[in-house]
Short mmCIF file of C-alpha atoms in Angstrom, two decimals:
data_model
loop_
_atom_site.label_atom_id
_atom_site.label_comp_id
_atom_site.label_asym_id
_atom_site.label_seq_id
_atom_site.Cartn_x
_atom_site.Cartn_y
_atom_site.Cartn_z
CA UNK G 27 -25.00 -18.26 -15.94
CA UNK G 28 -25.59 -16.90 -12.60
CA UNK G 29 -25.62 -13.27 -13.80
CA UNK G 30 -28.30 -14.13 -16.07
CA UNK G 31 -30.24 -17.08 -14.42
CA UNK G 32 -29.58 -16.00 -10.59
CA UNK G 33 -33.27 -18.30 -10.14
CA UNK G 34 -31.39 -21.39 -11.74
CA UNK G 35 -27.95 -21.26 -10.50
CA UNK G 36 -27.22 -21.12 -6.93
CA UNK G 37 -23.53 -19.51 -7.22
CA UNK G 38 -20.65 -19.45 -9.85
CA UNK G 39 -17.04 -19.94 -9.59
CA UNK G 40 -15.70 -18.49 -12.68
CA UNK G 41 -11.59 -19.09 -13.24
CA UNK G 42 -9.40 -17.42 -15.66
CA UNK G 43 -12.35 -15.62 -17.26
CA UNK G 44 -12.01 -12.96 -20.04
CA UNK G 45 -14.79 -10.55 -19.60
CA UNK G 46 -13.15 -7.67 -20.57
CA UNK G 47 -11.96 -8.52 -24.23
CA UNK G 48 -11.58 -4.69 -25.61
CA UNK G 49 -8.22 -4.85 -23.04
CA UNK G 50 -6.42 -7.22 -25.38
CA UNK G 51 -7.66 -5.77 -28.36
CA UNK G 52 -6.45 -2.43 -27.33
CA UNK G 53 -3.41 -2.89 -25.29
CA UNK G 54 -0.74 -5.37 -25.42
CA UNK G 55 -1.39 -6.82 -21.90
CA UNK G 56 -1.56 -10.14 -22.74
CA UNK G 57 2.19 -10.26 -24.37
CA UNK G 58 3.52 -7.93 -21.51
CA UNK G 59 2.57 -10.22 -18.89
CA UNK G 60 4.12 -13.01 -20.64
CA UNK G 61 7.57 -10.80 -20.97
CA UNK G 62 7.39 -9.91 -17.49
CA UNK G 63 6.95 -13.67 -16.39
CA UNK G 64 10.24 -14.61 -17.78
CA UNK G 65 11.59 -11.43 -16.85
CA UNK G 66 11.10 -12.10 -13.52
CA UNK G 67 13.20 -15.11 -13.20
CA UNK G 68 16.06 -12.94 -14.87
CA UNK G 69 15.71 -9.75 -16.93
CA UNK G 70 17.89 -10.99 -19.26
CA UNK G 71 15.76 -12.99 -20.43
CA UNK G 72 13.29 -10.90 -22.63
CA UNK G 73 16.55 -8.90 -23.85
CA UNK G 74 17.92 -12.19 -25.41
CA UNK G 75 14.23 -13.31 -26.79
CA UNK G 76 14.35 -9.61 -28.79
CA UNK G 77 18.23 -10.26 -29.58
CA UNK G 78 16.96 -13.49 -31.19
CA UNK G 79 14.63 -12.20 -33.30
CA UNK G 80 16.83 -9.67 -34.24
CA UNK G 81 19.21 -12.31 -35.60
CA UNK G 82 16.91 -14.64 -37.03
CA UNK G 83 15.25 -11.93 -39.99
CA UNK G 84 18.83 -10.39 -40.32
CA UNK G 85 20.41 -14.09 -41.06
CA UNK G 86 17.94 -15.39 -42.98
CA UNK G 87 18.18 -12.74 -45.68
CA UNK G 88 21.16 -15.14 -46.89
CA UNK G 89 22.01 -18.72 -47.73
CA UNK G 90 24.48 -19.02 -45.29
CA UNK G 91 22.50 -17.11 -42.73
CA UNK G 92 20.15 -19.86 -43.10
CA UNK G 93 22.83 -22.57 -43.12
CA UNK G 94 23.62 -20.80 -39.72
CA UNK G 95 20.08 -20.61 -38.42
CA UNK G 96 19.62 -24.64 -39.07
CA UNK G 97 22.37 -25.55 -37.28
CA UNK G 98 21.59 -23.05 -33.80
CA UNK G 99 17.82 -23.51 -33.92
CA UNK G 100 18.12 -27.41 -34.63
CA UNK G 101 16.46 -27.69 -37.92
CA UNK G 102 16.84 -31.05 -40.19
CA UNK G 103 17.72 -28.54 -43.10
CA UNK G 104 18.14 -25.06 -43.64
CA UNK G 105 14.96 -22.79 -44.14
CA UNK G 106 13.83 -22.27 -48.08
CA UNK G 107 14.00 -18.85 -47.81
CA UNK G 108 14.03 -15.48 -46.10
CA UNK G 109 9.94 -15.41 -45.62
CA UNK G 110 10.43 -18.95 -43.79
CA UNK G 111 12.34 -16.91 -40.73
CA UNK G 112 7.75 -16.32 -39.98
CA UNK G 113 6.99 -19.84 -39.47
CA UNK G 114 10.06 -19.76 -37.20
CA UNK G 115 9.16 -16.56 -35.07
CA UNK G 116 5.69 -18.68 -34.59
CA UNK G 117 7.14 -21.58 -33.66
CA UNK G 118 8.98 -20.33 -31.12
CA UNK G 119 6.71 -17.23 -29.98
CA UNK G 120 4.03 -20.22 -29.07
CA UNK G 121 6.19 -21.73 -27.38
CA UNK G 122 7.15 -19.04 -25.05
CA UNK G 123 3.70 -18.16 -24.76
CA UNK G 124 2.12 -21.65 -23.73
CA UNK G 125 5.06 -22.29 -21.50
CA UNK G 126 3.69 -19.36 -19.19
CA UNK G 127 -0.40 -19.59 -19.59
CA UNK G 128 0.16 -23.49 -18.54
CA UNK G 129 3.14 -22.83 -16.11
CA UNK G 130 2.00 -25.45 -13.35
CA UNK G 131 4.24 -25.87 -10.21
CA UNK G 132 4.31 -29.83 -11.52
CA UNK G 133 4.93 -31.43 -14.82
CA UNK G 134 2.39 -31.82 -17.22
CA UNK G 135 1.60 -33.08 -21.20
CA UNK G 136 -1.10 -30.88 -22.65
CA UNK G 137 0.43 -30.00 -25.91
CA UNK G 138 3.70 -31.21 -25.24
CA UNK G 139 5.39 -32.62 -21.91
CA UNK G 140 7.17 -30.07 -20.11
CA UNK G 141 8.84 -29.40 -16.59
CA UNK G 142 6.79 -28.04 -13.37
CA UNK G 143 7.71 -24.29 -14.18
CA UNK G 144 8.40 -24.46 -18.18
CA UNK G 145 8.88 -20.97 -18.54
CA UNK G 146 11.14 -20.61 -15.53
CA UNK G 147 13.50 -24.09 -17.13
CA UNK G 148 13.63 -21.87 -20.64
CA UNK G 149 14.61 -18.96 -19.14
CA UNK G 150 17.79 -20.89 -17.63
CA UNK G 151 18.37 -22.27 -20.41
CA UNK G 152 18.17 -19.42 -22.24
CA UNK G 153 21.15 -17.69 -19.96
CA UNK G 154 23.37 -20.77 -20.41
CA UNK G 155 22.92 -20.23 -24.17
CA UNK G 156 24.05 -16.77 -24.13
CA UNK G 157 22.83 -15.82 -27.24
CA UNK G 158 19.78 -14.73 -29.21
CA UNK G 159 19.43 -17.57 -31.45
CA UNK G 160 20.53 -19.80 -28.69
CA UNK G 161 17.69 -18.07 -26.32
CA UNK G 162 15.26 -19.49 -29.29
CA UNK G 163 16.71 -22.88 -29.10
CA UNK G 164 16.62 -22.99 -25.78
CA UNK G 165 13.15 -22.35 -25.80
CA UNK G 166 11.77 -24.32 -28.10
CA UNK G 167 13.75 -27.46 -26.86
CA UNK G 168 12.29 -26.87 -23.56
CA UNK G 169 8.60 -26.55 -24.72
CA UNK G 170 9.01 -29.14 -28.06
CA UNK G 171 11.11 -31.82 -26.98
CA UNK G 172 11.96 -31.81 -23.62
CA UNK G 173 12.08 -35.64 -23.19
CA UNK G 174 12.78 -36.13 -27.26
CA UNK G 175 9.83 -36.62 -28.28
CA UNK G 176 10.45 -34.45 -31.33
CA UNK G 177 13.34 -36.33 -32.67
CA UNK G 178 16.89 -35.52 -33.20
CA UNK G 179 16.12 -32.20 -35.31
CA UNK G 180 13.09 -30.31 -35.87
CA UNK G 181 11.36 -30.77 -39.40
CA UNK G 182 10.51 -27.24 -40.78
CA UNK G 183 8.20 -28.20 -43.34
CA UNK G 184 5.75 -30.56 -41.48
CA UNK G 185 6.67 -29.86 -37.71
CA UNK G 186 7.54 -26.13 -37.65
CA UNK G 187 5.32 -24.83 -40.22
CA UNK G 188 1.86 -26.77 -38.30
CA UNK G 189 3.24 -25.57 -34.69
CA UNK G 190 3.47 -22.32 -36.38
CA UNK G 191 -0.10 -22.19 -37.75
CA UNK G 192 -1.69 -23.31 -34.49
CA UNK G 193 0.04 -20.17 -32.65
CA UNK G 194 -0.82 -17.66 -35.70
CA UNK G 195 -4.82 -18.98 -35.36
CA UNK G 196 -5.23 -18.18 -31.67
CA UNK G 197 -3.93 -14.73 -32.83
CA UNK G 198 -5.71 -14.14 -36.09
CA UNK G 199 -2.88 -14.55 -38.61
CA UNK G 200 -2.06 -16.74 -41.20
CA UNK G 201 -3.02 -20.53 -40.85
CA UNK G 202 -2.46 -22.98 -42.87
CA UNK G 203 -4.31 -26.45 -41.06
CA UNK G 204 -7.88 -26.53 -39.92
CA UNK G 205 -9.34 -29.52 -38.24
CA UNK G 206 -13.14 -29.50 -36.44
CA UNK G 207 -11.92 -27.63 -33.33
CA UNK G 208 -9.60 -25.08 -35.34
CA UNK G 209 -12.99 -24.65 -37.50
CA UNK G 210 -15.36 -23.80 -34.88
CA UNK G 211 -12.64 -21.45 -33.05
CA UNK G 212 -12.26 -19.33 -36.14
CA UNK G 213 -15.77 -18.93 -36.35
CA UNK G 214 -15.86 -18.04 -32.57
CA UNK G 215 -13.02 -15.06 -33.12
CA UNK G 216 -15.34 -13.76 -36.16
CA UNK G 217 -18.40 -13.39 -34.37
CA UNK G 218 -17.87 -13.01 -30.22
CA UNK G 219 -14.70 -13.43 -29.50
CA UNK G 220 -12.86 -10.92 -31.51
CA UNK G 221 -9.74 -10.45 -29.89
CA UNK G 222 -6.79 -9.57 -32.21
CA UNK G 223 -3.70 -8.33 -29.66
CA UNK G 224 -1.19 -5.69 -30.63
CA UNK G 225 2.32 -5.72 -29.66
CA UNK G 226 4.95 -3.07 -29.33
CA UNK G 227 8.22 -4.98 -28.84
CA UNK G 228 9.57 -3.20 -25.93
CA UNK G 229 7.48 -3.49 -23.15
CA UNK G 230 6.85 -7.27 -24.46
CA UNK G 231 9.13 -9.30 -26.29
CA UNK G 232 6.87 -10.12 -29.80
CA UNK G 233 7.74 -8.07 -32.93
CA UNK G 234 5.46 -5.29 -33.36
CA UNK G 235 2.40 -6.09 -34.52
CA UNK G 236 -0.78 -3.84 -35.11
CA UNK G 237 -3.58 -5.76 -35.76
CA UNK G 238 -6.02 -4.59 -39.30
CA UNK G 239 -9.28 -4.29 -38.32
CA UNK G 240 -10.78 -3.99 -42.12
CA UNK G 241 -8.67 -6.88 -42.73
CA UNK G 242 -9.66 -8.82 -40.55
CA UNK G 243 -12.96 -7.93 -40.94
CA UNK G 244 -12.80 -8.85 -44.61
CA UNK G 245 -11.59 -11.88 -43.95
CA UNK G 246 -14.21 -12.79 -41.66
CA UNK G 247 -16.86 -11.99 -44.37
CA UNK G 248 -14.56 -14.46 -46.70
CA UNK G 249 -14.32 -17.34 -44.47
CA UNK G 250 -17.33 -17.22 -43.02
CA UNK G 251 -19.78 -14.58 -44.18
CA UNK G 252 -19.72 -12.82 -41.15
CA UNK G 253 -18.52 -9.55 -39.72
CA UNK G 254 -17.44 -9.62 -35.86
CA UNK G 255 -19.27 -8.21 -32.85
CA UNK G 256 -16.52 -6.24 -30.85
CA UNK G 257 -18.66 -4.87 -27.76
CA UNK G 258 -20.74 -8.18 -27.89
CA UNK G 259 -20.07 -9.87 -25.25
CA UNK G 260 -18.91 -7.52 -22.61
CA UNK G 261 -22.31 -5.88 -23.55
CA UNK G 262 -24.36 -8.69 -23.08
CA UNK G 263 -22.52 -9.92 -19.58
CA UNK G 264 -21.56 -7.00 -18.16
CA UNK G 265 -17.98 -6.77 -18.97
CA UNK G 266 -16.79 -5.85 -15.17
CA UNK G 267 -20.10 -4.20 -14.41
CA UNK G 268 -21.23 -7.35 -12.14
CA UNK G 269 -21.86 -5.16 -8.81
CA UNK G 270 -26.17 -6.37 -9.25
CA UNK G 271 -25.13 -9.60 -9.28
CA UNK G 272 -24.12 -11.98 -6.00
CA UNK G 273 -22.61 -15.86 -5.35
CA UNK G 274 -19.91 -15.08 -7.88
CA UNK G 275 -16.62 -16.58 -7.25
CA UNK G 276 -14.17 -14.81 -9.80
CA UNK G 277 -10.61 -15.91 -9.72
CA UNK G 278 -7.15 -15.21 -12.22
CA UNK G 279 -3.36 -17.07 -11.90
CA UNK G 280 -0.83 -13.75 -11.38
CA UNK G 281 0.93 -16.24 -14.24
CA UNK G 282 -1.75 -15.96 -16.43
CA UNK G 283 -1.67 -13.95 -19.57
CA UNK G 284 -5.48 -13.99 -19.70
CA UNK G 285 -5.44 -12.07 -16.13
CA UNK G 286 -4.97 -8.92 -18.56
CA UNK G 287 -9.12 -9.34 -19.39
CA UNK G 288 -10.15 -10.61 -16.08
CA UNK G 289 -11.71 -8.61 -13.37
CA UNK G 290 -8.71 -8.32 -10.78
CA UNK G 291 -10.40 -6.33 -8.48
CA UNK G 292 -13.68 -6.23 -6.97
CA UNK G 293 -16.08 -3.90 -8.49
CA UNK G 294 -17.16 -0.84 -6.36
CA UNK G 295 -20.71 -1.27 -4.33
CA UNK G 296 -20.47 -5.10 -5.33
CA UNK G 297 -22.17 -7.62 -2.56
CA UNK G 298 -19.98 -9.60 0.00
CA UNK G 299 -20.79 -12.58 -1.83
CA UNK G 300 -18.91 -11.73 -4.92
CA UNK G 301 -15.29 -12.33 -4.66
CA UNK G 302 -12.17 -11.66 -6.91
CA UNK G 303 -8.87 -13.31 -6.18
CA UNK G 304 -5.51 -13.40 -7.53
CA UNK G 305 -3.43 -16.33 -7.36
CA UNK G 306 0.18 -16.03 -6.81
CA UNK G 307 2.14 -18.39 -8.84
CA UNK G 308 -0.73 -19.63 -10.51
CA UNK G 309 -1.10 -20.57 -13.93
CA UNK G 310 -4.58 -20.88 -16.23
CA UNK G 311 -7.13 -22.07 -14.19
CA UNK G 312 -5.10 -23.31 -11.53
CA UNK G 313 -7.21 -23.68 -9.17
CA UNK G 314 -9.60 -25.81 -10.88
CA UNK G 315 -7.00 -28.43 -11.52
CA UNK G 316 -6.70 -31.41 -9.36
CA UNK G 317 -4.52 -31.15 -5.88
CA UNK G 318 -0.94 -31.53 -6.49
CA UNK G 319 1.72 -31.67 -3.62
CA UNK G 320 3.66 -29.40 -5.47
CA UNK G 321 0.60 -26.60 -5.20
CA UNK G 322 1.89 -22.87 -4.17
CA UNK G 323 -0.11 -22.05 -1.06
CA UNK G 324 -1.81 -19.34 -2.21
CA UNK G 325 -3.99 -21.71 -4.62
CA UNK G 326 -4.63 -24.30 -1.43
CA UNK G 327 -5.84 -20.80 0.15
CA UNK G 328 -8.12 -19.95 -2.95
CA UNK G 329 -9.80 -23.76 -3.07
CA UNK G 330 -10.70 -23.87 0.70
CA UNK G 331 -12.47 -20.73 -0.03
CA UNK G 332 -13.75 -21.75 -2.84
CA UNK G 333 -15.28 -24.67 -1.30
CA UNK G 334 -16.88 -22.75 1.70
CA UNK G 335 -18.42 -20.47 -0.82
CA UNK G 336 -20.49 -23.71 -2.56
CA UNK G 337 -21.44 -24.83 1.20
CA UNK G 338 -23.07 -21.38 1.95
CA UNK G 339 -24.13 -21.35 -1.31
CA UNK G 340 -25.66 -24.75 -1.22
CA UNK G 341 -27.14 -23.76 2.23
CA UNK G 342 -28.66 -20.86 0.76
CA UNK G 343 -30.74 -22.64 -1.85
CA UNK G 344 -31.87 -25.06 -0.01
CA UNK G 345 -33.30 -22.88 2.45
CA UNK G 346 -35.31 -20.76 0.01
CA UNK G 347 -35.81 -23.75 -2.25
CA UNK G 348 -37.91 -26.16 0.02
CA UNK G 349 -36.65 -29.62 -0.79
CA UNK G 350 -34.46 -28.08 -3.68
CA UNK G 351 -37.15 -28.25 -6.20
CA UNK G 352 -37.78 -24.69 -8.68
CA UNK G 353 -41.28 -24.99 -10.26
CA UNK G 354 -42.38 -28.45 -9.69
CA UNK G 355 -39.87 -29.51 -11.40
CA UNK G 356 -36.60 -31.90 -11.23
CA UNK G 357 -35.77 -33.67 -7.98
CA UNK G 358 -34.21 -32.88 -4.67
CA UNK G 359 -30.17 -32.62 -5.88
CA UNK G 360 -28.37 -29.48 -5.36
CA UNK G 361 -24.99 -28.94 -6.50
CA UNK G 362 -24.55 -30.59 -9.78
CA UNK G 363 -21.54 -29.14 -10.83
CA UNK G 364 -20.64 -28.08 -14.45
CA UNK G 365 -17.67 -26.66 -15.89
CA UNK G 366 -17.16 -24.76 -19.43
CA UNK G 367 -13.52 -24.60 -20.97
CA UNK G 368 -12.39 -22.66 -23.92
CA UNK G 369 -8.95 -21.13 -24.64
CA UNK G 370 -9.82 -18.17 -22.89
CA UNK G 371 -11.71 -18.60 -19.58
CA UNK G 372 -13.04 -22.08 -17.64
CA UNK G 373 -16.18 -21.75 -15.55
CA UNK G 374 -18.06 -23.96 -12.65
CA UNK G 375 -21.61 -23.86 -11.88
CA UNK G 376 -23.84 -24.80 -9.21
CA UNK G 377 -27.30 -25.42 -10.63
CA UNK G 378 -30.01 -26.56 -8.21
CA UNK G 379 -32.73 -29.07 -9.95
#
């Protein structure tokens, strides 16, 4: 908004932003930062993550493998066959995932409730365990019934398979349920956000993966009749080329798997007034969260400057903006503030009427 409408918006504070998509479609950032999260409460970690999916596809090859996965993973019955060892790699790989991009210093309940710190609970858990399969159970107790809510066991066919298909959307695989927001995301990824990640298994802890592009092109055309526009969006907002703009805020959790598109730097030549921060400890948007007294520092740091930044910006418009009025239009407010969320980047505005 600013970059485009600099005569409408007075300054922009822009958290967990993804401007530079062709990073996660040609690296696997995203899933390395999540690996290194956990591996930085113990190294161990990822190791036993790999080791359990290692066991899982070997196991369920067999009835009593399966028998044997049921009763370690907490399953009501044992899987229907070898493909179901997927839905269970979903399952859990979401889990593992989510429990880092929300990892707040403080409990919370998006998807599920889960401990201040999920990831860093899991990853405990996980050592206690001991095991690869009992790395996976440990996870996905942590993120899927951490105060029971899931029941005594975890019902593959409704439960597993759904959790499953809401992990394999985000990343462009097979899904199974659709409702309205599921609908309009998948049209999203096959037009502007195209953003299928890769992943190599060693330097993250996912199964190798290389995403089709005619594939998913193809299937783009099928859902939706529609091809995607890779170089879209980083074309039409700059990607990291912001240096001509100014009043730009920019700001990405070091927790954040989504820091692998952000602009973590500032750009070369840019204006004092744009500003790129990392927070340390900090989760998805983080800093545009409510005040917790379990906050790290470094995001009570990032707020206060925040907040000077919409005071000189404030200052600033009104100054060249007598009585905060553009065109003869509107009234005298300045500072209306509006924020933008998707599952990839949250943004606040300042828009002087």
């Amino acid at each position: 908004l600013r970059l485009k409408n600099p005569h409408l918006w007075a300054g922009a504070i822009a958290s967990s932003a993804t401007p530079l998509k062709h990073l996660l479609r040609e690296t696997n950032s995203f899933n390395r930062i999540v690996a290194e999260v956990y591996g930085n409460v113990s190294s161990a970690c990822p190791d036993l993550i790999r080791a359990g999916w290692a066991s899982l596809f070997d196991r369920a090859r067999t009835q009593a493998g399966r028998e044997h996965i049921a009763h370690e993973l907490n399953l009501c019955k044992p899987l229907p066959n070898a493909n179901a060892a997927d839905y269970i790699y979903g399952f859990v790989s979401g889990a593992l995932e989510t429990m880092v991009q929300y990892g707040y210093p403080y409990a919370t309940s998006f998807y599920n409730p889960v401990p201040a710190y999920p990831f860093k609970v899991a990853c405990e858990a996980m050592l206690r365990a001991g095991t690869g399969l009992g790395a996976l159970r440990a996870a996905a107790g942590i993120y899927y019934n951490y105060t029971g809510q899931a029941g005594s066991c975890f019902d593959f066919e409704g439960y597993v398979i759904h959790m499953a298909s809401n992990h394999w959307r985000r990343t462009r695989r097979v899904s199974r349920f659709e409702d309205a927001t599921d609908l309009a995301w998948s049209y999203q990824t096959c037009t502007e956000v195209y953003q299928p990640m890769p992943t190599d298994g060693k330097t993250d802890f996912e199964l190798p993966y290389s995403p089709n592009e005619t594939a998913y092109f193809e299937k783009c055309m099928e859902r939706w009749g529609v091809y995607p526009r890779p170089d879209w969006e980083e074309q039409t907002f700059g990607g990291s080329d912001i240096g001509a703009g100014s009043n730009i805020f920019l700001t990405s959790g070091q927790l954040d798997p989504w820091r692998a598109a952000g602009i973590q730097s500032k750009p070369l030549g840019a204006p004092q007034s744009i500003v790129v921060r990392i927070i340390d400890d900090g989760a998805h948007h983080l800093d545009l969260r409510g005040s917790n007294p379990s906050d790290p520092l470094s995001v009570i740091d990032v707020r206060n400057a925040e907040k000077t930044a919409i005071r000189k910006w404030v200052d600033e418009w009104k100054n060249t903006h007598p009585g905060g009025r553009y065109r003869g239009q509107g009234d005298s407010r300045v500072g209306n503030t509006t924020q933008h969320s998707t599952p990839a980047h949250n943004k606040m505005s300042l828009r002087a009427h």
